[in-house]
C-alpha cells in the first residue's frame, strides 16, 4: 500500500499566525492555487481512496485533489486538527510564545484543548483501519494531527514527530518504508523535513 499525507492549503488564519485548532478559516487564493498545483503531482499514480479531516479547510483542499483523482472524499473526524481550547482564534505568539508549535511536549495541552497524546488515542483506530487496506490512500489533515499520524505510522519518537514540518504546498508519500516529500512544483525531497 501507499500513503500520501497532505496538509490543507494555506488559510487566512495561518497567514496571520492565528491558533486555529478546530476552529476554521478559509483558504487564501495562494492556498487554493498551491493545492491546485499539487493535485496533478499527487495523481501521477492512481489514487484509490481519499480520507480528509472534516474541517472545512481540509475538505476544501481534499475536494481539489479529488477532482484531479476522480475519487470521492471520505470526511474523517479522526483527522481533525488537535483542539487548541481557549487559545483558538488567538495569535500564536501570544498564547504559546512560538509560531511552530503550540505544544511544548507530547503530553502538554492548551487550556481546554488536546495534547499530541490525546490525538494519538483518537487517531490509532483509524490508522489500524488504513493498515488493512491495499492501494494508494491520500489523507488530508493538519500540521499537528499529521505529526501524530506519522508518529504512529512510521514509529518515530515523540520528539522527532513534534519537529516534522508540514508545508501547505507539499505532501509526504510513504511507500514500502520509503518516505519522500513531494512539492507542488514537481520537486521532491527524501525523508522527513524536520525543524533545525
mmCIF file of C-alpha atoms in Angstrom:
data_model
loop_
_atom_site.group_PDB
_atom_site.id
_atom_site.type_symbol
_atom_site.label_atom_id
_atom_site.label_comp_id
_atom_site.label_asym_id
_atom_site.label_seq_id
_atom_site.Cartn_x
_atom_site.Cartn_y
_atom_site.Cartn_z
ATOM 1 C CA UNK A 1 0.000 0.000 0.000
ATOM 2 C CA UNK A 2 0.972 3.613 -0.436
ATOM 3 C CA UNK A 3 0.074 6.600 1.756
ATOM 4 C CA UNK A 4 0.053 10.211 0.650
ATOM 5 C CA UNK A 5 -0.243 12.577 3.607
ATOM 6 C CA UNK A 6 -1.032 16.222 2.891
ATOM 7 C CA UNK A 7 -1.859 19.308 4.885
ATOM 8 C CA UNK A 8 -4.652 21.638 3.832
ATOM 9 C CA UNK A 9 -3.782 24.722 1.798
ATOM 10 C CA UNK A 10 -2.734 27.993 3.412
ATOM 11 C CA UNK A 11 -5.603 29.719 5.226
ATOM 12 C CA UNK A 12 -6.123 33.329 6.274
ATOM 13 C CA UNK A 13 -5.575 32.226 9.884
ATOM 14 C CA UNK A 14 -2.282 30.508 9.008
ATOM 15 C CA UNK A 15 -1.094 33.576 7.128
ATOM 16 C CA UNK A 16 -1.918 35.766 10.128
ATOM 17 C CA UNK A 17 -0.313 33.340 12.655
ATOM 18 C CA UNK A 18 -3.583 32.605 14.452
ATOM 19 C CA UNK A 19 -4.033 29.433 16.515
ATOM 20 C CA UNK A 20 -6.879 27.699 14.685
ATOM 21 C CA UNK A 21 -7.177 24.268 16.272
ATOM 22 C CA UNK A 22 -10.658 23.017 15.413
ATOM 23 C CA UNK A 23 -11.887 26.494 14.500
ATOM 24 C CA UNK A 24 -11.908 27.140 10.793
ATOM 25 C CA UNK A 25 -10.544 29.657 8.347
ATOM 26 C CA UNK A 26 -10.954 29.782 4.561
ATOM 27 C CA UNK A 27 -8.072 29.088 2.217
ATOM 28 C CA UNK A 28 -6.310 32.100 0.766
ATOM 29 C CA UNK A 29 -6.018 32.480 -3.004
ATOM 30 C CA UNK A 30 -2.401 31.378 -2.603
ATOM 31 C CA UNK A 31 -3.559 28.303 -0.680
ATOM 32 C CA UNK A 32 -6.111 27.388 -3.337
ATOM 33 C CA UNK A 33 -3.549 27.844 -6.124
ATOM 34 C CA UNK A 34 -0.893 25.768 -4.343
ATOM 35 C CA UNK A 35 -3.410 22.959 -3.776
ATOM 36 C CA UNK A 36 -4.425 23.034 -7.449
ATOM 37 C CA UNK A 37 -0.744 22.815 -8.425
ATOM 38 C CA UNK A 38 -0.121 19.920 -6.014
ATOM 39 C CA UNK A 39 -3.097 17.851 -7.251
ATOM 40 C CA UNK A 40 -1.534 16.622 -10.538
ATOM 41 C CA UNK A 41 1.748 15.849 -8.747
ATOM 42 C CA UNK A 42 -0.127 13.597 -6.313
ATOM 43 C CA UNK A 43 -2.115 11.992 -9.138
ATOM 44 C CA UNK A 44 0.889 10.860 -11.189
ATOM 45 C CA UNK A 45 -0.103 7.395 -9.971
ATOM 46 C CA UNK A 46 -3.720 6.357 -9.355
ATOM 47 C CA UNK A 47 -5.258 7.261 -6.015
ATOM 48 C CA UNK A 48 -7.838 4.758 -4.801
ATOM 49 C CA UNK A 49 -9.176 6.489 -1.710
ATOM 50 C CA UNK A 50 -9.157 9.997 -0.207
ATOM 51 C CA UNK A 51 -9.759 10.486 3.521
ATOM 52 C CA UNK A 52 -9.906 14.010 4.924
ATOM 53 C CA UNK A 53 -10.400 15.839 8.171
ATOM 54 C CA UNK A 54 -13.982 17.072 8.281
ATOM 55 C CA UNK A 55 -12.895 20.664 8.946
ATOM 56 C CA UNK A 56 -13.657 22.975 6.017
ATOM 57 C CA UNK A 57 -10.062 23.978 5.249
ATOM 58 C CA UNK A 58 -9.064 20.320 4.828
ATOM 59 C CA UNK A 59 -12.225 19.354 2.944
ATOM 60 C CA UNK A 60 -11.744 22.251 0.510
ATOM 61 C CA UNK A 61 -8.218 21.021 -0.191
ATOM 62 C CA UNK A 62 -9.304 17.373 -0.414
ATOM 63 C CA UNK A 63 -12.006 18.233 -2.968
ATOM 64 C CA UNK A 64 -9.387 19.926 -5.163
ATOM 65 C CA UNK A 65 -7.328 16.712 -5.021
ATOM 66 C CA UNK A 66 -10.442 14.577 -5.542
ATOM 67 C CA UNK A 67 -11.327 16.402 -8.744
ATOM 68 C CA UNK A 68 -7.915 15.530 -10.184
ATOM 69 C CA UNK A 69 -8.031 11.949 -8.890
ATOM 70 C CA UNK A 70 -11.724 11.367 -9.742
ATOM 71 C CA UNK A 71 -12.219 9.794 -6.315
ATOM 72 C CA UNK A 72 -14.813 10.775 -3.703
ATOM 73 C CA UNK A 73 -13.713 12.343 -0.417
ATOM 74 C CA UNK A 74 -14.408 10.491 2.835
ATOM 75 C CA UNK A 75 -14.715 13.007 5.727
ATOM 76 C CA UNK A 76 -12.991 11.551 8.791
ATOM 77 C CA UNK A 77 -13.397 13.368 12.122
ATOM 78 C CA UNK A 78 -10.419 11.404 13.461
ATOM 79 C CA UNK A 79 -8.219 13.600 11.244
ATOM 80 C CA UNK A 80 -9.457 16.889 12.744
ATOM 81 C CA UNK A 81 -6.727 19.160 13.989
ATOM 82 C CA UNK A 82 -5.916 18.973 17.685
ATOM 83 C CA UNK A 83 -8.134 21.330 19.658
ATOM 84 C CA UNK A 84 -6.351 24.440 20.885
ATOM 85 C CA UNK A 85 -9.069 25.021 23.504
ATOM 86 C CA UNK A 86 -9.086 28.544 24.901
ATOM 87 C CA UNK A 87 -6.252 29.537 22.564
ATOM 88 C CA UNK A 88 -8.283 29.103 19.383
ATOM 89 C CA UNK A 89 -8.558 32.358 17.459
ATOM 90 C CA UNK A 90 -5.657 33.920 19.386
ATOM 91 C CA UNK A 91 -2.270 34.998 17.985
ATOM 92 C CA UNK A 92 0.126 32.051 18.290
ATOM 93 C CA UNK A 93 2.889 34.176 19.809
ATOM 94 C CA UNK A 94 0.525 35.466 22.493
ATOM 95 C CA UNK A 95 -0.649 32.053 23.655
ATOM 96 C CA UNK A 96 2.365 29.808 23.098
ATOM 97 C CA UNK A 97 5.260 32.180 22.545
ATOM 98 C CA UNK A 98 6.090 30.235 19.367
ATOM 99 C CA UNK A 99 4.994 30.115 15.751
ATOM 100 C CA UNK A 100 5.859 26.459 15.040
ATOM 101 C CA UNK A 101 4.013 24.558 17.756
ATOM 102 C CA UNK A 102 1.515 25.359 20.480
ATOM 103 C CA UNK A 103 2.662 22.306 22.474
ATOM 104 C CA UNK A 104 5.992 22.097 24.290
ATOM 105 C CA UNK A 105 5.888 18.301 24.677
ATOM 106 C CA UNK A 106 3.767 15.305 23.643
ATOM 107 C CA UNK A 107 1.502 15.478 26.711
ATOM 108 C CA UNK A 108 1.066 19.234 27.007
ATOM 109 C CA UNK A 109 -2.410 20.515 26.119
ATOM 110 C CA UNK A 110 -3.510 24.139 25.717
ATOM 111 C CA UNK A 111 -6.153 25.095 28.322
ATOM 112 C CA UNK A 112 -9.292 23.157 27.400
ATOM 113 C CA UNK A 113 -7.542 21.665 24.347
ATOM 114 C CA UNK A 114 -5.838 18.480 23.231
ATOM 115 C CA UNK A 115 -2.282 17.227 23.528
ATOM 116 C CA UNK A 116 -0.484 15.155 20.907
ATOM 117 C CA UNK A 117 -1.131 12.171 23.219
ATOM 118 C CA UNK A 118 -4.890 12.869 23.040
ATOM 119 C CA UNK A 119 -4.610 12.935 19.257
ATOM 120 C CA UNK A 120 -2.726 9.630 19.280
ATOM 121 C CA UNK A 121 -5.579 7.919 21.150
ATOM 122 C CA UNK A 122 -8.135 9.409 18.756
ATOM 123 C CA UNK A 123 -6.194 8.525 15.608
ATOM 124 C CA UNK A 124 -4.935 4.998 16.422
ATOM 125 C CA UNK A 125 -8.108 3.091 15.392
ATOM 126 C CA UNK A 126 -8.202 4.954 12.059
ATOM 127 C CA UNK A 127 -4.542 4.072 11.417
ATOM 128 C CA UNK A 128 -5.327 0.391 12.060
ATOM 129 C CA UNK A 129 -8.190 0.623 9.573
ATOM 130 C CA UNK A 130 -5.851 2.060 6.936
ATOM 131 C CA UNK A 131 -3.188 -0.602 7.510
ATOM 132 C CA UNK A 132 -5.701 -3.254 6.437
ATOM 133 C CA UNK A 133 -6.288 -1.520 3.091
ATOM 134 C CA UNK A 134 -4.368 -2.159 -0.110
ATOM 135 C CA UNK A 135 -3.926 0.557 -2.701
ATOM 136 C CA UNK A 136 -2.992 4.231 -2.605
ATOM 137 C CA UNK A 137 -4.696 6.368 0.034
ATOM 138 C CA UNK A 138 -4.455 10.153 0.155
ATOM 139 C CA UNK A 139 -5.036 11.534 3.655
ATOM 140 C CA UNK A 140 -5.611 15.272 4.138
ATOM 141 C CA UNK A 141 -5.159 16.702 7.602
ATOM 142 C CA UNK A 142 -3.454 19.447 9.547
ATOM 143 C CA UNK A 143 0.057 20.097 10.855
ATOM 144 C CA UNK A 144 -0.349 18.702 14.385
ATOM 145 C CA UNK A 145 -2.594 15.717 13.644
ATOM 146 C CA UNK A 146 -0.354 14.841 10.686
ATOM 147 C CA UNK A 147 2.620 14.699 13.080
ATOM 148 C CA UNK A 148 0.615 12.246 15.178
ATOM 149 C CA UNK A 149 -0.201 10.241 12.040
ATOM 150 C CA UNK A 150 3.484 9.895 11.111
ATOM 151 C CA UNK A 151 4.479 9.098 14.687
ATOM 152 C CA UNK A 152 2.100 6.128 14.667
ATOM 153 C CA UNK A 153 2.586 5.053 11.039
ATOM 154 C CA UNK A 154 6.390 5.248 10.973
ATOM 155 C CA UNK A 155 7.053 4.533 14.642
ATOM 156 C CA UNK A 156 9.187 7.650 15.101
ATOM 157 C CA UNK A 157 9.811 9.048 18.563
ATOM 158 C CA UNK A 158 7.585 11.686 20.135
ATOM 159 C CA UNK A 159 10.431 14.205 19.992
ATOM 160 C CA UNK A 160 11.022 13.560 16.291
ATOM 161 C CA UNK A 161 7.302 13.662 15.477
ATOM 162 C CA UNK A 162 6.959 17.069 17.138
ATOM 163 C CA UNK A 163 9.574 18.555 14.804
ATOM 164 C CA UNK A 164 8.148 17.331 11.477
ATOM 165 C CA UNK A 165 7.323 20.193 9.136
ATOM 166 C CA UNK A 166 4.161 20.097 7.002
ATOM 167 C CA UNK A 167 4.297 22.686 4.228
ATOM 168 C CA UNK A 168 0.952 23.699 2.719
ATOM 169 C CA UNK A 169 2.259 23.094 -0.804
ATOM 170 C CA UNK A 170 3.629 19.565 -0.371
ATOM 171 C CA UNK A 171 2.690 16.033 0.711
ATOM 172 C CA UNK A 172 4.563 13.106 2.184
ATOM 173 C CA UNK A 173 4.455 9.820 0.331
ATOM 174 C CA UNK A 174 5.151 6.609 2.230
ATOM 175 C CA UNK A 175 5.778 3.563 0.085
ATOM 176 C CA UNK A 176 7.482 0.357 1.301
ATOM 177 C CA UNK A 177 9.203 2.239 4.106
ATOM 178 C CA UNK A 178 10.491 4.975 1.780
ATOM 179 C CA UNK A 179 9.423 8.497 2.776
ATOM 180 C CA UNK A 180 9.534 11.388 0.317
ATOM 181 C CA UNK A 181 8.163 14.926 0.368
ATOM 182 C CA UNK A 182 6.552 15.879 -2.957
ATOM 183 C CA UNK A 183 6.226 19.588 -3.733
ATOM 184 C CA UNK A 184 3.627 21.276 -5.927
ATOM 185 C CA UNK A 185 6.331 22.322 -8.405
ATOM 186 C CA UNK A 186 7.119 18.655 -9.047
ATOM 187 C CA UNK A 187 10.253 18.614 -6.918
ATOM 188 C CA UNK A 188 10.824 16.097 -4.166
ATOM 189 C CA UNK A 189 12.960 15.512 -1.089
ATOM 190 C CA UNK A 190 13.888 12.204 0.540
ATOM 191 C CA UNK A 191 12.933 11.648 4.159
ATOM 192 C CA UNK A 192 11.115 13.738 6.712
ATOM 193 C CA UNK A 193 11.517 17.505 6.774
ATOM 194 C CA UNK A 194 12.475 18.407 10.347
ATOM 195 C CA UNK A 195 12.977 21.738 12.063
ATOM 196 C CA UNK A 196 16.579 22.622 12.816
#
